[in-house]
CSV table of N, CA, C and O in Angstrom, one decimal:
chain,number,residue,atom,x,y,z
J,1,MET,N,41.9,-0.7,22.0
J,1,MET,CA,41.5,0.3,21.1
J,1,MET,C,42.3,0.0,19.8
J,1,MET,O,43.5,-0.2,19.8
J,2,LEU,N,41.5,0.1,18.7
J,2,LEU,CA,42.1,-0.2,17.4
J,2,LEU,C,42.4,1.2,16.6
J,2,LEU,O,41.5,2.1,16.7
J,3,PHE,N,43.5,1.2,16.0
J,3,PHE,CA,43.8,2.4,15.2
J,3,PHE,C,44.4,2.0,13.8
J,3,PHE,O,45.2,1.1,13.7
J,4,HIS,N,44.0,2.7,12.8
J,4,HIS,CA,44.5,2.6,11.5
J,4,HIS,C,45.6,3.7,11.4
J,4,HIS,O,45.3,4.9,11.7
J,5,VAL,N,46.8,3.3,11.0
J,5,VAL,CA,47.9,4.3,11.0
J,5,VAL,C,48.5,4.2,9.6
J,5,VAL,O,48.9,3.1,9.1
J,6,ARG,N,48.7,5.4,9.0
J,6,ARG,CA,49.4,5.5,7.7
J,6,ARG,C,50.8,6.1,8.0
J,6,ARG,O,50.8,7.2,8.7
J,7,MET,N,51.9,5.5,7.6
J,7,MET,CA,53.2,6.0,7.8
J,7,MET,C,53.9,6.2,6.5
J,7,MET,O,54.0,5.3,5.7
J,8,ASP,N,54.3,7.4,6.2
J,8,ASP,CA,55.0,7.8,5.0
J,8,ASP,C,56.4,8.1,5.4
J,8,ASP,O,56.6,9.0,6.3
J,9,VAL,N,57.4,7.5,4.9
J,9,VAL,CA,58.8,7.7,5.3
J,9,VAL,C,59.5,8.5,4.2
J,9,VAL,O,59.4,8.2,3.0
J,10,SER,N,60.3,9.4,4.7
J,10,SER,CA,61.1,10.3,3.8
J,10,SER,C,62.5,10.5,4.4
J,10,SER,O,62.7,11.4,5.2
J,11,ILE,N,63.4,9.6,4.1
J,11,ILE,CA,64.8,9.6,4.6
J,11,ILE,C,65.5,10.7,3.8
J,11,ILE,O,65.5,10.6,2.6
J,12,PRO,N,66.2,11.6,4.5
J,12,PRO,CA,66.9,12.6,3.7
J,12,PRO,C,68.0,12.0,2.8
J,12,PRO,O,68.7,11.1,3.2
J,13,ALA,N,68.1,12.6,1.6
J,13,ALA,CA,69.1,12.0,0.6
J,13,ALA,C,70.5,12.1,1.2
J,13,ALA,O,71.3,11.3,0.8
J,14,GLY,N,70.8,13.1,2.0
J,14,GLY,CA,72.1,13.3,2.5
J,14,GLY,C,72.5,12.4,3.7
J,14,GLY,O,73.6,12.4,4.2
J,15,LEU,N,71.6,11.6,4.2
J,15,LEU,CA,71.9,10.7,5.4
J,15,LEU,C,72.8,9.6,4.9
J,15,LEU,O,72.5,8.9,3.9
J,16,PRO,N,73.9,9.4,5.6
J,16,PRO,CA,74.9,8.4,5.1
J,16,PRO,C,74.2,7.0,5.1
J,16,PRO,O,73.4,6.7,5.9
J,17,ALA,N,74.6,6.2,4.1
J,17,ALA,CA,73.9,4.9,3.8
J,17,ALA,C,74.0,4.0,5.0
J,17,ALA,O,73.1,3.3,5.4
J,18,ASP,N,75.2,4.0,5.7
J,18,ASP,CA,75.4,3.1,6.8
J,18,ASP,C,74.5,3.5,8.0
J,18,ASP,O,74.0,2.7,8.7
J,19,THR,N,74.3,4.8,8.2
J,19,THR,CA,73.4,5.3,9.2
J,19,THR,C,72.0,4.9,8.9
J,19,THR,O,71.2,4.5,9.8
J,20,ALA,N,71.6,5.1,7.7
J,20,ALA,CA,70.2,4.8,7.3
J,20,ALA,C,70.0,3.3,7.4
J,20,ALA,O,68.9,2.8,7.9
J,21,ALA,N,70.9,2.4,7.1
J,21,ALA,CA,70.8,1.0,7.2
J,21,ALA,C,70.7,0.6,8.7
J,21,ALA,O,69.9,-0.3,9.0
J,22,GLU,N,71.4,1.2,9.6
J,22,GLU,CA,71.4,0.9,11.0
J,22,GLU,C,70.0,1.3,11.6
J,22,GLU,O,69.4,0.6,12.4
J,23,ILE,N,69.5,2.5,11.2
J,23,ILE,CA,68.1,2.9,11.6
J,23,ILE,C,67.1,1.9,11.1
J,23,ILE,O,66.2,1.5,11.9
J,24,LYS,N,67.2,1.5,9.9
J,24,LYS,CA,66.2,0.6,9.3
J,24,LYS,C,66.2,-0.8,10.0
J,24,LYS,O,65.2,-1.4,10.3
J,25,ALA,N,67.4,-1.2,10.4
J,25,ALA,CA,67.5,-2.5,11.1
J,25,ALA,C,66.9,-2.4,12.5
J,25,ALA,O,66.2,-3.3,13.0
J,26,ARG,N,67.1,-1.3,13.2
J,26,ARG,CA,66.5,-1.1,14.5
J,26,ARG,C,64.9,-1.0,14.4
J,26,ARG,O,64.2,-1.5,15.2
J,27,GLU,N,64.5,-0.3,13.3
J,27,GLU,CA,63.1,-0.2,13.0
J,27,GLU,C,62.4,-1.5,12.8
J,27,GLU,O,61.4,-1.8,13.4
J,28,LYS,N,63.1,-2.4,12.0
J,28,LYS,CA,62.5,-3.7,11.8
J,28,LYS,C,62.4,-4.5,13.0
J,28,LYS,O,61.4,-5.2,13.3
J,29,ALA,N,63.5,-4.5,13.9
J,29,ALA,CA,63.4,-5.3,15.1
J,29,ALA,C,62.3,-4.8,16.1
J,29,ALA,O,61.6,-5.6,16.6
J,30,TYR,N,62.2,-3.5,16.2
J,30,TYR,CA,61.2,-2.8,17.0
J,30,TYR,C,59.8,-3.2,16.5
J,30,TYR,O,58.9,-3.6,17.3
J,31,SER,N,59.6,-3.1,15.2
J,31,SER,CA,58.2,-3.3,14.7
J,31,SER,C,57.9,-4.8,14.8
J,31,SER,O,56.7,-5.2,15.1
J,32,GLN,N,58.8,-5.7,14.6
J,32,GLN,CA,58.6,-7.1,14.7
J,32,GLN,C,58.3,-7.5,16.2
J,32,GLN,O,57.4,-8.4,16.4
J,33,GLU,N,59.0,-6.9,17.1
J,33,GLU,CA,58.7,-7.1,18.5
J,33,GLU,C,57.2,-6.7,18.9
J,33,GLU,O,56.5,-7.5,19.5
J,34,LEU,N,56.8,-5.6,18.4
J,34,LEU,CA,55.4,-5.1,18.6
J,34,LEU,C,54.4,-6.0,17.9
J,34,LEU,O,53.3,-6.2,18.4
J,35,GLN,N,54.8,-6.5,16.7
J,35,GLN,CA,53.9,-7.5,16.0
J,35,GLN,C,53.7,-8.7,16.8
J,35,GLN,O,52.6,-9.3,17.0
J,36,ARG,N,54.8,-9.3,17.3
J,36,ARG,CA,54.7,-10.5,18.1
J,36,ARG,C,53.9,-10.3,19.4
J,36,ARG,O,53.3,-11.2,19.9
J,37,SER,N,54.0,-9.1,20.0
J,37,SER,CA,53.2,-8.8,21.2
J,37,SER,C,51.7,-8.7,20.9
J,37,SER,O,50.9,-8.7,21.9
J,38,GLY,N,51.3,-8.5,19.7
J,38,GLY,CA,49.9,-8.3,19.3
J,38,GLY,C,49.5,-6.8,19.3
J,38,GLY,O,48.4,-6.5,18.9
J,39,LYS,N,50.4,-5.9,19.6
J,39,LYS,CA,50.1,-4.5,19.6
J,39,LYS,C,50.0,-3.9,18.2
J,39,LYS,O,49.3,-3.1,17.9
J,40,TRP,N,50.9,-4.4,17.3
J,40,TRP,CA,51.0,-4.0,15.9
J,40,TRP,C,50.4,-5.2,15.2
J,40,TRP,O,51.0,-6.2,14.8
J,41,ARG,N,49.0,-5.2,15.0
J,41,ARG,CA,48.3,-6.3,14.4
J,41,ARG,C,48.6,-6.6,13.0
J,41,ARG,O,48.7,-7.8,12.6
J,42,HIS,N,48.6,-5.6,12.2
J,42,HIS,CA,48.8,-5.8,10.7
J,42,HIS,C,49.7,-4.7,10.2
J,42,HIS,O,49.6,-3.5,10.7
J,43,ILE,N,50.4,-5.0,9.1
J,43,ILE,CA,51.2,-4.0,8.4
J,43,ILE,C,51.2,-4.4,6.9
J,43,ILE,O,51.4,-5.5,6.6
J,44,TRP,N,50.9,-3.4,6.1
J,44,TRP,CA,50.8,-3.6,4.6
J,44,TRP,C,51.7,-2.5,4.0
J,44,TRP,O,51.5,-1.3,4.3
J,45,ARG,N,52.5,-2.9,3.1
J,45,ARG,CA,53.3,-2.0,2.2
J,45,ARG,C,52.4,-1.4,1.2
J,45,ARG,O,51.5,-2.1,0.7
J,46,LEU,N,52.5,-0.1,0.9
J,46,LEU,CA,51.8,0.5,-0.2
J,46,LEU,C,52.6,0.4,-1.4
J,46,LEU,O,53.7,1.0,-1.5
J,47,ALA,N,52.1,-0.3,-2.4
J,47,ALA,CA,52.9,-0.5,-3.7
J,47,ALA,C,53.4,0.8,-4.3
J,47,ALA,O,52.6,1.7,-4.5
J,48,GLY,N,54.7,0.8,-4.6
J,48,GLY,CA,55.3,2.0,-5.2
J,48,GLY,C,55.6,3.2,-4.3
J,48,GLY,O,56.0,4.2,-4.8
J,49,GLU,N,55.4,3.0,-3.0
J,49,GLU,CA,55.6,4.1,-2.1
J,49,GLU,C,56.5,3.6,-0.9
J,49,GLU,O,56.5,2.4,-0.7
J,50,TYR,N,57.2,4.5,-0.3
J,50,TYR,CA,57.9,4.1,1.0
J,50,TYR,C,56.9,4.5,2.1
J,50,TYR,O,57.0,5.5,2.7
J,51,ALA,N,55.9,3.6,2.2
J,51,ALA,CA,54.8,3.9,3.1
J,51,ALA,C,54.1,2.6,3.5
J,51,ALA,O,54.3,1.6,2.8
J,52,ASN,N,53.3,2.6,4.6
J,52,ASN,CA,52.6,1.5,5.0
J,52,ASN,C,51.3,1.9,5.6
J,52,ASN,O,51.1,3.0,6.1
J,53,PHE,N,50.3,1.0,5.6
J,53,PHE,CA,49.1,1.0,6.4
J,53,PHE,C,49.3,0.0,7.5
J,53,PHE,O,49.7,-1.1,7.2
J,54,SER,N,49.0,0.4,8.7
J,54,SER,CA,49.1,-0.6,9.8
J,54,SER,C,47.9,-0.5,10.7
J,54,SER,O,47.2,0.5,10.8
J,55,ILE,N,47.6,-1.6,11.4
J,55,ILE,CA,46.5,-1.6,12.4
J,55,ILE,C,47.2,-1.9,13.8
J,55,ILE,O,48.0,-2.9,13.9
J,56,PHE,N,46.9,-1.0,14.7
J,56,PHE,CA,47.5,-1.2,16.1
J,56,PHE,C,46.3,-1.5,17.0
J,56,PHE,O,45.2,-0.9,16.9
J,57,ASP,N,46.6,-2.3,18.0
J,57,ASP,CA,45.6,-2.7,19.1
J,57,ASP,C,46.3,-2.4,20.4
J,57,ASP,O,47.1,-3.1,20.9
J,58,VAL,N,46.0,-1.2,20.9
J,58,VAL,CA,46.6,-0.7,22.2
J,58,VAL,C,45.6,-0.3,23.2
J,58,VAL,O,44.4,-0.2,22.9
J,59,GLU,N,46.0,0.0,24.4
J,59,GLU,CA,45.2,0.4,25.5
J,59,GLU,C,44.7,1.8,25.4
J,59,GLU,O,43.6,2.1,26.0
J,60,SER,N,45.4,2.7,24.8
J,60,SER,CA,45.1,4.1,24.9
J,60,SER,C,45.8,4.9,23.8
J,60,SER,O,46.7,4.4,23.1
J,61,ASN,N,45.3,6.1,23.6
J,61,ASN,CA,45.9,7.1,22.7
J,61,ASN,C,47.4,7.3,23.1
J,61,ASN,O,48.3,7.4,22.3
J,62,ALA,N,47.6,7.4,24.4
J,62,ALA,CA,48.9,7.7,24.9
J,62,ALA,C,49.9,6.5,24.6
J,62,ALA,O,51.0,6.7,24.2
J,63,GLU,N,49.4,5.3,24.7
J,63,GLU,CA,50.2,4.1,24.4
J,63,GLU,C,50.6,4.1,22.9
J,63,GLU,O,51.8,3.9,22.5
J,64,LEU,N,49.6,4.4,22.0
J,64,LEU,CA,49.9,4.5,20.6
J,64,LEU,C,51.0,5.6,20.3
J,64,LEU,O,51.9,5.4,19.6
J,65,HIS,N,50.8,6.8,21.0
J,65,HIS,CA,51.7,7.9,20.8
J,65,HIS,C,53.2,7.4,21.2
J,65,HIS,O,54.1,7.7,20.5
J,66,ASP,N,53.3,6.7,22.3
J,66,ASP,CA,54.6,6.3,22.8
J,66,ASP,C,55.2,5.3,21.8
J,66,ASP,O,56.4,5.3,21.6
J,67,ILE,N,54.4,4.4,21.3
J,67,ILE,CA,54.9,3.4,20.3
J,67,ILE,C,55.4,4.1,19.1
J,67,ILE,O,56.5,3.8,18.6
J,68,LEU,N,54.6,5.0,18.5
J,68,LEU,CA,54.9,5.7,17.3
J,68,LEU,C,56.2,6.6,17.5
J,68,LEU,O,57.0,6.6,16.6
J,69,THR,N,56.2,7.3,18.6
J,69,THR,CA,57.4,8.2,18.7
J,69,THR,C,58.6,7.4,19.1
J,69,THR,O,59.8,7.9,18.9
J,70,GLY,N,58.5,6.1,19.5
J,70,GLY,CA,59.6,5.2,19.7
J,70,GLY,C,60.2,4.6,18.5
J,70,GLY,O,61.2,4.0,18.5
J,71,LEU,N,59.5,4.7,17.3
J,71,LEU,CA,60.0,4.2,16.1
J,71,LEU,C,61.3,4.9,15.7
J,71,LEU,O,61.4,6.1,15.6
J,72,PRO,N,62.3,4.1,15.4
J,72,PRO,CA,63.6,4.7,15.0
J,72,PRO,C,63.5,5.6,13.8
J,72,PRO,O,64.2,6.6,13.6
J,73,LEU,N,62.5,5.3,12.9
J,73,LEU,CA,62.3,6.2,11.7
J,73,LEU,C,61.4,7.3,11.9
J,73,LEU,O,61.1,8.1,11.0
J,74,PHE,N,60.9,7.4,13.2
J,74,PHE,CA,59.9,8.5,13.5
J,74,PHE,C,60.3,9.9,13.0
J,74,PHE,O,59.5,10.6,12.4
J,75,PRO,N,61.6,10.3,13.2
J,75,PRO,CA,61.9,11.6,12.8
J,75,PRO,C,61.8,11.9,11.2
J,75,PRO,O,61.8,13.0,10.8
J,76,TYR,N,61.7,10.8,10.5
J,76,TYR,CA,61.6,10.9,9.0
J,76,TYR,C,60.2,10.5,8.5
J,76,TYR,O,60.1,10.2,7.3
J,77,MET,N,59.2,10.5,9.4
J,77,MET,CA,57.9,10.0,9.0
J,77,MET,C,56.8,11.1,9.1
J,77,MET,O,56.9,12.0,9.9
J,78,LYS,N,55.9,11.0,8.2
J,78,LYS,CA,54.6,11.7,8.3
J,78,LYS,C,53.6,10.6,8.6
J,78,LYS,O,53.5,9.6,7.9
J,79,ILE,N,52.9,10.8,9.7
J,79,ILE,CA,52.0,9.8,10.3
J,79,ILE,C,50.6,10.3,10.4
J,79,ILE,O,50.4,11.5,10.9
J,80,SER,N,49.6,9.5,9.9
J,80,SER,CA,48.2,9.9,10.1
J,80,SER,C,47.5,8.7,10.8
J,80,SER,O,47.7,7.6,10.5
J,81,VAL,N,46.7,9.1,11.8
J,81,VAL,CA,46.1,8.1,12.7
J,81,VAL,C,44.6,8.3,12.7
J,81,VAL,O,44.1,9.4,12.7
J,82,THR,N,43.9,7.1,12.5
J,82,THR,CA,42.4,7.1,12.5
J,82,THR,C,42.0,6.1,13.5
J,82,THR,O,42.3,4.9,13.4
J,83,PRO,N,41.2,6.5,14.6
J,83,PRO,CA,40.7,5.5,15.5
J,83,PRO,C,39.6,4.7,14.8
J,83,PRO,O,38.9,5.2,14.0
J,84,LEU,N,39.5,3.4,15.2
J,84,LEU,CA,38.5,2.5,14.6
J,84,LEU,C,37.6,1.9,15.7
J,84,LEU,O,38.0,1.8,16.8
J,85,CYS,N,36.4,1.6,15.3
J,85,CYS,CA,35.5,0.9,16.2
J,85,CYS,C,34.8,-0.1,15.3
J,85,CYS,O,34.7,0.0,14.1
J,86,ARG,N,34.3,-1.2,16.0
J,86,ARG,CA,33.6,-2.3,15.3
J,86,ARG,C,32.4,-1.8,14.6
J,86,ARG,O,31.6,-1.0,15.1
J,87,HIS,N,32.2,-2.2,13.3
J,87,HIS,CA,31.1,-1.9,12.5
J,87,HIS,C,29.9,-2.8,12.9
J,87,HIS,O,30.1,-4.1,13.1
J,88,PRO,N,28.7,-2.3,13.1
J,88,PRO,CA,27.6,-3.2,13.6
J,88,PRO,C,27.2,-4.3,12.6
J,88,PRO,O,26.6,-5.3,12.9
J,89,SER,N,27.6,-4.2,11.3
J,89,SER,CA,27.3,-5.2,10.3
J,89,SER,C,28.4,-6.2,10.2
J,89,SER,O,28.3,-7.2,9.4
J,90,SER,N,29.5,-6.1,10.9
J,90,SER,CA,30.6,-7.0,10.8
J,90,SER,C,30.2,-8.4,11.3
J,90,SER,O,29.5,-8.6,12.3
J,91,VAL,N,30.7,-9.4,10.6
J,91,VAL,CA,30.4,-10.8,11.0
J,91,VAL,C,31.5,-11.4,11.8
J,91,VAL,O,31.5,-12.5,12.2
J,92,ARG,N,32.6,-10.6,12.0
J,92,ARG,CA,33.7,-11.0,12.8
J,92,ARG,C,33.6,-10.6,14.3
J,92,ARG,O,33.6,-9.4,14.6
J,93,ASP,N,33.4,-11.5,15.2
J,93,ASP,CA,33.2,-11.2,16.6
J,93,ASP,C,34.5,-10.8,17.3
J,93,ASP,O,34.4,-10.2,18.3
J,94,GLY,N,35.6,-11.3,16.8
J,94,GLY,CA,36.9,-11.1,17.5
J,94,GLY,C,37.5,-9.7,17.4
J,94,GLY,O,38.5,-9.4,18.1
J,95,ASP,N,36.9,-8.8,16.5
J,95,ASP,CA,37.5,-7.5,16.4
J,95,ASP,C,36.7,-6.4,17.1
J,95,ASP,O,35.9,-5.8,16.5
J,96,ALA,N,37.0,-6.3,18.4
J,96,ALA,CA,36.2,-5.3,19.1
J,96,ALA,C,36.9,-4.0,19.1
J,96,ALA,O,38.1,-3.9,18.9
């Protein structure tokens, strides 16, 4: 199942810099592991924002929920999820 996910991050100004850096390092490692596994297919930064658009390829809504709530930055995120399905006019056969 494919999902389009927008993540907007808002780290509290009062969070100590070393704590924020540690959380960001864990976030990067976790997201890169998911990208290597194929579950996090694409990630794009939104210019001028602390946000991204991502495409996930997972088995279920529950798996996506588990992945997203496992993000170290999850407590500081606003997340919007849109399920995707293949468009009948697409010329790309590999994106089911």
